[in-house]
Amino acid sequence: MESEARVRRMDGDYRWLLIRNVPLRSELGNIVNWYGTAIDIEERHRAEDALRRSEAYLAEAQRLSNTGSFGWSVSSGEILWSEETSRIFQYDRTTKPTVELILQRVHPEDTVHVKQTIENASMNGKDFEHEYRLVTPDNSVKYVHVVAHGFSGKSGRVEFVGAVMDVTERKRAEEALREAQANLARVSRVTTIGELTVSLAHEVNQPIAAAVTDANTCLRWLTRDQPDLEEARAAASRIVKDATRAADIISRIRLQFKKGTLKRELLDVNEVIREMIALLRSEAMRYNISVRTDLAADLPQIMGDRVQLQQVTMNLIINSIDAMKEVDRTREIAIKSQRAENEQIQVSVSDTGIGLPRSRWTRSSMRFLQPNLTAPAWGFASAGQSLSRMAAACGPLAPPGAAQLFSSPCPSRSWPIYDLPGRSHVVANLRSQ
């Protein structure tokens, strides 16, 4: 007979004891005496209580973090998992897990990938990490991230211990963030175009006025006693050019409003720069700002989205214009394109604007500052989207200048910002094809 009991000692302290009693029987089988032992198991009880508390804490932590644990013996196929893991896969806690049961929950589009990962792990015994989707019995979709560490057990057989994280909420948040960023970028485009309505109307009015003048000239040549057909033809050709120019301006504005996927094509960077200069020339003239260009003639084409590149180029020029509206010195925008290292095309936009005081040079301003502190900006809030995965960074130059840097993806390399004292400076590096 065996039992456990708490016994009070002489000093008043209670201890857990394991009590075992064995009867002494006579030849007839009758109990004639009892022999017993009492073993102090207080420490064992305390260890068991600590273990139970630890398991409870671990289970609660896994529940709060949506992270379950598992163990997998490759040779026997045995899988042990925590209560949270069974909840993530939506199996009853008493269900014995197997690879087949796990695969039953995997999204059909991810099944091949998961099978391949499991097979590779079972063959090489190396750590693995992957992410895939689950389809639950109610047809909802979960995203899980699995991390596992392989090791050899006492028998020399390969085993894995790992964690399963339910990252569904994170994925939904990322998707919502991407959608919000896309909507914000579009709102920014619309807002900026709204601010330029007057200037754009003036820009469109110029080719229309020129077309009317050429049309009147054409009529005069045709209504003469001896119609001059050559002059009339030349005037009509100018009308076509003027109308085409107006249509191009309107087309570019319409594309800025368009909400759709990126259209990647071969682009001439210099051509995009000239288009934006033509579009914003009247805005620059309104503030007595001169525009100087130094565009390299031998640049290769780049692969990208034309409209998005136009947006960023326009934003850089607008920022320069805004930075010089209140300055009391020569107002000039200098735009330069040139070849850089590693088949890069470098485009810089510099101005003689307000810049940034040295006292405000901080790591945050190095990364996010832009000369235009009030007007909406294209390309900076979502520079990665606008330049097709290009990186963006900003930083101050020697006072009163500030710098904004765009560069194409280039592992373990950052592109320099040229030190132009007294100038706000923007650099864009575009990978050529």
XYZ file of C-alpha atoms in Angstrom:
433
model
C 0.000 0.000 0.000
C 1.361 3.404 -0.990
C 0.154 6.946 -0.370
C 1.316 10.545 -0.147
C 0.548 12.826 2.756
C 1.611 16.092 4.326
C 2.950 15.477 7.811
C 3.690 18.048 10.469
C 7.121 17.683 11.959
C 8.143 18.453 15.522
C 9.301 21.946 14.479
C 5.849 22.718 13.076
C 6.935 22.533 9.427
C 4.796 20.502 7.014
C 6.521 18.117 4.619
C 5.267 15.824 1.894
C 6.025 12.170 2.574
C 5.698 9.068 0.414
C 4.384 6.360 2.749
C 4.679 2.691 1.817
C 3.197 -0.091 4.010
C 3.832 -3.823 3.573
C 1.923 -6.440 5.666
C 3.552 -9.446 7.360
C 1.312 -12.477 6.990
C 1.155 -15.786 8.865
C 1.228 -19.207 7.250
C -2.538 -19.012 7.109
C -2.385 -15.679 5.253
C -3.509 -13.546 8.140
C -1.896 -10.150 8.707
C 0.109 -10.316 11.900
C 2.132 -7.085 11.529
C 2.853 -4.058 9.339
C 6.163 -2.708 8.104
C 6.438 0.709 6.513
C 8.724 3.415 5.201
C 8.263 7.168 4.983
C 10.298 9.043 2.349
C 10.541 12.837 2.358
C 9.414 13.975 -1.113
C 8.975 17.667 -0.307
C 11.621 18.739 -2.853
C 10.076 16.558 -5.530
C 6.677 18.147 -4.875
C 8.162 21.614 -5.110
C 9.881 20.719 -8.389
C 6.609 19.319 -9.758
C 4.742 22.479 -8.721
C 7.417 24.638 -10.360
C 7.192 22.545 -13.511
C 3.411 22.877 -13.608
C 3.658 26.653 -13.177
C 6.313 26.840 -15.895
C 4.142 24.819 -18.253
C 1.154 27.042 -17.468
C 3.224 30.184 -18.090
C 4.562 28.735 -21.341
C 1.077 27.741 -22.502
C -0.278 31.214 -21.709
C 2.693 32.903 -23.407
C 2.168 30.772 -26.508
C -1.519 31.641 -26.516
C -0.836 35.371 -26.180
C 1.843 35.354 -28.907
C 0.026 32.917 -31.218
C 3.136 30.745 -31.200
C 3.092 26.982 -30.737
C 5.935 24.491 -30.345
C 6.539 21.027 -31.750
C 8.994 18.158 -31.849
C 9.480 15.768 -34.769
C 11.391 12.498 -34.893
C 12.251 11.858 -38.535
C 12.905 8.108 -38.255
C 9.702 7.220 -36.381
C 7.576 10.024 -37.825
C 6.357 10.838 -34.313
C 5.282 14.440 -33.788
C 4.611 16.075 -30.447
C 3.074 19.513 -30.336
C 1.795 21.994 -27.785
C -1.805 22.906 -27.170
C -1.338 26.187 -29.033
C 0.010 24.364 -32.101
C -3.054 22.119 -32.177
C -5.224 25.245 -31.875
C -3.419 26.927 -34.797
C -4.010 23.863 -36.998
C -7.507 23.543 -35.487
C -7.241 19.917 -34.412
C -8.554 18.509 -31.161
C -5.947 18.458 -28.393
C -6.247 14.669 -28.126
C -5.591 14.138 -31.861
C -2.227 12.512 -32.517
C -0.423 14.735 -35.027
C 1.141 13.335 -38.190
C 2.690 14.798 -41.318
C -0.393 13.706 -43.257
C -2.733 15.611 -40.920
C -0.592 18.718 -41.253
C -0.627 18.521 -45.053
C -4.413 18.217 -44.982
C -4.572 21.743 -43.594
C -2.041 23.266 -46.022
C -3.422 25.515 -48.778
C -3.460 23.634 -52.126
C -1.216 26.244 -53.738
C 1.402 25.789 -50.996
C 1.300 22.000 -50.671
C 4.163 21.293 -53.081
C 6.409 23.802 -51.331
C 5.661 22.395 -47.854
C 6.190 18.785 -48.990
C 9.518 19.708 -50.565
C 10.641 21.478 -47.382
C 9.725 18.473 -45.218
C 11.472 16.025 -47.576
C 14.648 18.135 -47.700
C 14.719 18.441 -43.910
C 14.237 14.706 -43.392
C 17.131 13.964 -45.772
C 19.738 16.525 -44.679
C 18.695 17.175 -41.082
C 19.376 20.893 -41.460
C 17.466 23.763 -39.892
C 14.594 25.073 -41.961
C 12.267 28.048 -42.027
C 9.299 28.667 -44.273
C 5.942 30.398 -44.473
C 2.731 29.042 -45.904
C -1.059 29.191 -45.696
C -3.543 26.949 -43.931
C -7.162 26.341 -44.872
C -9.246 25.674 -41.740
C -12.434 23.583 -41.618
C -14.537 26.775 -41.905
C -12.641 27.638 -45.144
C -10.857 30.622 -43.626
C -7.187 31.130 -44.484
C -4.354 31.443 -41.985
C -0.729 32.394 -42.544
C 1.863 30.517 -40.486
C 5.615 30.963 -40.121
C 7.565 27.834 -39.139
C 11.108 27.744 -37.740
C 12.788 24.433 -36.843
C 16.202 23.350 -35.518
C 17.619 19.914 -36.349
C 19.845 17.891 -34.018
C 20.891 14.296 -33.339
C 19.261 12.619 -30.350
C 20.898 10.178 -27.950
C 20.280 7.358 -30.410
C 21.957 9.355 -33.194
C 18.682 9.788 -35.039
C 17.705 13.153 -36.510
C 15.076 15.101 -34.633
C 13.655 18.588 -34.954
C 12.326 21.045 -32.421
C 10.561 24.130 -33.668
C 7.941 26.834 -33.392
C 4.819 27.619 -35.400
C 3.683 31.260 -35.433
C 0.255 32.391 -36.589
C 1.120 35.544 -38.568
C -2.325 36.082 -40.119
C -2.915 39.413 -38.376
C 0.531 40.634 -39.395
C -0.133 39.717 -43.015
C -3.487 41.508 -42.962
C -1.873 44.569 -41.409
C 0.852 44.569 -44.076
C -1.752 44.325 -46.821
C -3.784 47.147 -45.273
C -0.622 49.245 -44.998
C 0.265 48.641 -48.639
C -3.243 49.643 -49.704
C -3.142 52.745 -47.504
C 0.237 53.738 -48.944
C -1.085 53.298 -52.487
C -4.148 55.421 -51.710
C -2.003 58.032 -49.989
C 0.311 58.206 -52.979
C -2.663 58.747 -55.290
C -4.138 61.425 -53.014
C -0.741 63.122 -52.968
C -0.643 63.105 -56.769
C -4.149 64.565 -57.008
C -3.420 67.235 -54.387
C -0.210 68.322 -56.059
C -1.863 68.519 -59.461
C -4.646 70.602 -57.912
C -2.071 73.119 -56.714
C -0.646 73.319 -60.226
C -3.981 73.840 -61.993
C -3.370 77.507 -62.775
C 0.098 76.876 -64.130
C -1.044 73.892 -66.172
C -3.932 75.886 -67.625
C -1.434 78.529 -68.727
C 0.800 75.802 -70.170
C -2.081 74.338 -72.206
C -3.230 77.797 -73.264
C 0.091 78.525 -74.973
C -0.133 75.857 -77.704
C -3.850 76.559 -78.151
C -3.198 80.286 -78.627
C -0.396 79.465 -81.033
C -2.703 77.149 -82.976
C -5.358 79.916 -83.252
C -2.738 82.359 -84.531
C -1.468 79.851 -87.092
C -5.042 79.094 -88.159
C -5.741 82.796 -88.782
C -2.461 83.037 -90.707
C -3.427 80.024 -92.787
C -6.797 81.594 -93.606
C -5.131 84.823 -94.705
C -2.805 82.943 -97.057
C -5.762 81.050 -98.531
C -8.077 84.077 -98.957
C -5.599 86.105 -100.993
C -6.322 86.744 -104.650
C -3.449 84.393 -105.353
C -3.543 81.819 -102.494
C -0.059 80.938 -101.251
C -0.432 77.201 -100.723
C 3.127 76.662 -99.430
C 2.718 79.239 -96.668
C -0.747 77.885 -95.873
C 0.655 74.348 -95.679
C 3.437 75.506 -93.334
C 0.889 77.261 -91.102
C -1.307 74.137 -91.058
C 1.733 72.035 -90.043
C 2.371 74.382 -87.129
C -1.276 74.001 -86.100
C -0.810 70.209 -85.988
C 2.337 70.542 -83.870
C 0.655 72.955 -81.459
C -2.396 70.739 -81.109
C -0.174 67.684 -80.543
C 1.741 69.523 -77.842
C -1.490 70.488 -76.053
C -2.746 66.906 -76.316
C 0.521 65.599 -74.853
C 0.239 67.963 -71.886
C -3.343 66.857 -71.212
C -2.384 63.197 -71.655
C 0.407 63.493 -69.104
C -1.961 65.092 -66.594
C -4.531 62.352 -67.162
C -1.901 59.673 -66.538
C -1.021 61.271 -63.202
C -4.600 60.610 -62.050
C -4.648 57.049 -63.319
C -4.734 54.366 -60.619
C -3.309 51.116 -61.917
C -0.354 48.763 -62.008
C 3.111 49.844 -63.036
C 3.905 49.642 -66.741
C 7.570 48.805 -67.121
C 9.201 49.909 -70.358
C 12.501 51.229 -71.693
C 12.779 54.926 -70.863
C 14.970 57.811 -71.939
C 15.722 59.642 -68.676
C 16.657 62.866 -70.464
C 13.349 62.849 -72.320
C 11.419 62.514 -69.034
C 13.428 65.396 -67.549
C 12.678 67.630 -70.569
C 8.953 66.792 -70.357
C 8.788 67.827 -66.707
C 10.770 71.007 -67.352
C 8.326 71.952 -70.108
C 5.381 71.184 -67.840
C 6.711 73.306 -64.959
C 8.436 76.078 -66.877
C 5.633 78.601 -66.339
C 5.615 77.817 -62.590
C 9.340 78.528 -62.455
C 8.968 81.725 -64.461
C 6.284 82.959 -62.059
C 8.897 83.057 -59.305
C 11.742 84.300 -61.525
C 13.548 80.968 -61.340
C 15.871 79.971 -64.160
C 16.337 76.323 -65.110
C 19.728 75.128 -66.318
C 20.308 71.617 -67.686
C 23.409 69.553 -68.292
C 22.123 66.285 -69.755
C 24.624 63.684 -70.955
C 23.988 62.657 -74.548
C 25.256 59.063 -74.330
C 23.002 57.702 -71.591
C 21.531 54.199 -72.029
C 17.843 53.609 -71.515
C 16.477 52.347 -68.205
C 13.616 49.955 -67.409
C 10.809 51.494 -65.344
C 7.331 53.031 -65.222
C 7.175 56.291 -67.134
C 4.393 57.916 -65.126
C 5.989 57.084 -61.783
C 9.347 58.461 -62.921
C 7.572 61.612 -64.119
C 5.951 61.975 -60.692
C 9.249 61.788 -58.840
C 11.013 64.123 -61.275
C 8.160 66.622 -60.987
C 8.297 66.408 -57.183
C 12.023 67.150 -57.121
C 11.578 70.222 -59.305
C 8.546 71.435 -57.323
C 10.496 71.055 -54.087
C 13.295 73.160 -55.534
C 10.818 75.805 -56.672
C 9.175 75.921 -53.235
C 12.571 76.133 -51.532
C 13.414 79.303 -53.490
C 10.113 81.209 -53.363
C 11.229 83.372 -50.434
C 15.006 83.571 -50.963
C 16.528 86.958 -51.710
C 19.309 85.901 -54.075
C 19.758 84.323 -57.485
C 17.159 81.613 -58.011
C 18.367 78.763 -60.167
C 17.583 75.076 -60.612
C 20.375 72.972 -62.100
C 19.456 69.545 -63.471
C 22.225 67.179 -64.494
C 22.272 63.615 -65.810
C 25.401 61.513 -66.194
C 26.806 58.020 -66.149
C 27.870 56.668 -62.763
C 29.692 53.537 -61.664
C 28.307 50.014 -62.161
C 26.133 50.937 -65.147
C 24.155 53.486 -63.145
C 22.551 56.668 -64.428
C 22.807 59.533 -61.967
C 20.326 62.413 -62.059
C 20.810 65.408 -59.765
C 18.514 68.357 -59.112
C 20.065 71.214 -57.159
C 18.811 74.675 -56.244
C 19.803 77.796 -54.331
C 17.000 77.409 -51.819
C 16.624 77.742 -48.041
C 18.375 74.477 -47.149
C 18.723 73.283 -43.550
C 20.598 74.845 -40.586
C 23.468 72.722 -39.269
C 21.870 72.782 -35.776
C 19.017 70.653 -37.131
C 21.224 67.928 -38.596
C 19.948 64.728 -36.953
C 19.786 61.074 -37.946
C 16.043 61.436 -38.518
C 16.508 64.456 -40.765
C 19.294 62.604 -42.579
C 16.760 60.015 -43.610
C 13.432 61.790 -44.024
C 14.014 65.528 -44.507
C 12.928 67.217 -47.715
C 13.323 70.916 -48.588
C 9.568 71.313 -49.085
C 8.190 71.157 -45.550
C 4.602 72.172 -46.323
C 3.470 71.147 -49.785
C 2.552 67.521 -50.574
C 5.474 65.562 -51.977
C 5.476 62.857 -54.585
C 8.082 60.176 -54.422
C 9.290 60.666 -50.823
C 6.406 59.183 -48.846
C 6.352 56.210 -51.205
C 9.655 56.445 -53.033
C 10.011 52.681 -53.217
C 6.772 52.433 -55.219
C 7.450 55.480 -57.377
C 10.879 54.273 -58.472
C 10.139 50.552 -58.744
C 11.865 49.291 -55.583
C 14.520 52.032 -55.543
C 15.833 52.970 -52.110
C 15.331 56.468 -50.691
C 17.253 58.469 -48.136
C 17.735 62.112 -47.254
C 20.457 64.113 -45.579
C 21.681 67.655 -45.000
C 24.536 69.278 -46.853
C 26.660 72.171 -45.728
C 24.324 75.047 -44.707
C 22.034 76.219 -46.052
C 21.613 73.182 -48.301
C 19.758 69.932 -47.764
C 19.962 66.649 -49.656
C 17.523 64.021 -50.848
C 18.894 60.798 -52.279
C 17.331 58.180 -54.534
C 19.327 55.131 -55.523
C 18.658 51.852 -57.282
C 19.070 48.562 -55.339
C 22.759 47.872 -54.881
C 23.799 45.348 -52.154
C 26.266 46.604 -49.528
C 26.698 49.968 -51.275
C 25.372 53.472 -50.759
C 25.689 56.284 -53.263
C 27.366 59.586 -52.334
C 25.590 62.892 -51.908
C 27.677 65.611 -53.501
C 28.645 68.420 -51.159
C 27.437 71.622 -52.808
C 27.652 74.416 -50.189
C 24.689 76.764 -50.225
C 22.594 74.479 -52.396
C 19.756 72.092 -51.797
C 20.633 68.961 -53.718
C 18.736 65.883 -54.880
C 20.399 62.803 -56.355
C 18.698 59.968 -58.227
C 20.586 56.852 -59.355
C 18.793 54.740 -61.959
C 20.001 51.313 -63.111
C 20.481 51.199 -66.871
C 19.596 48.274 -69.116
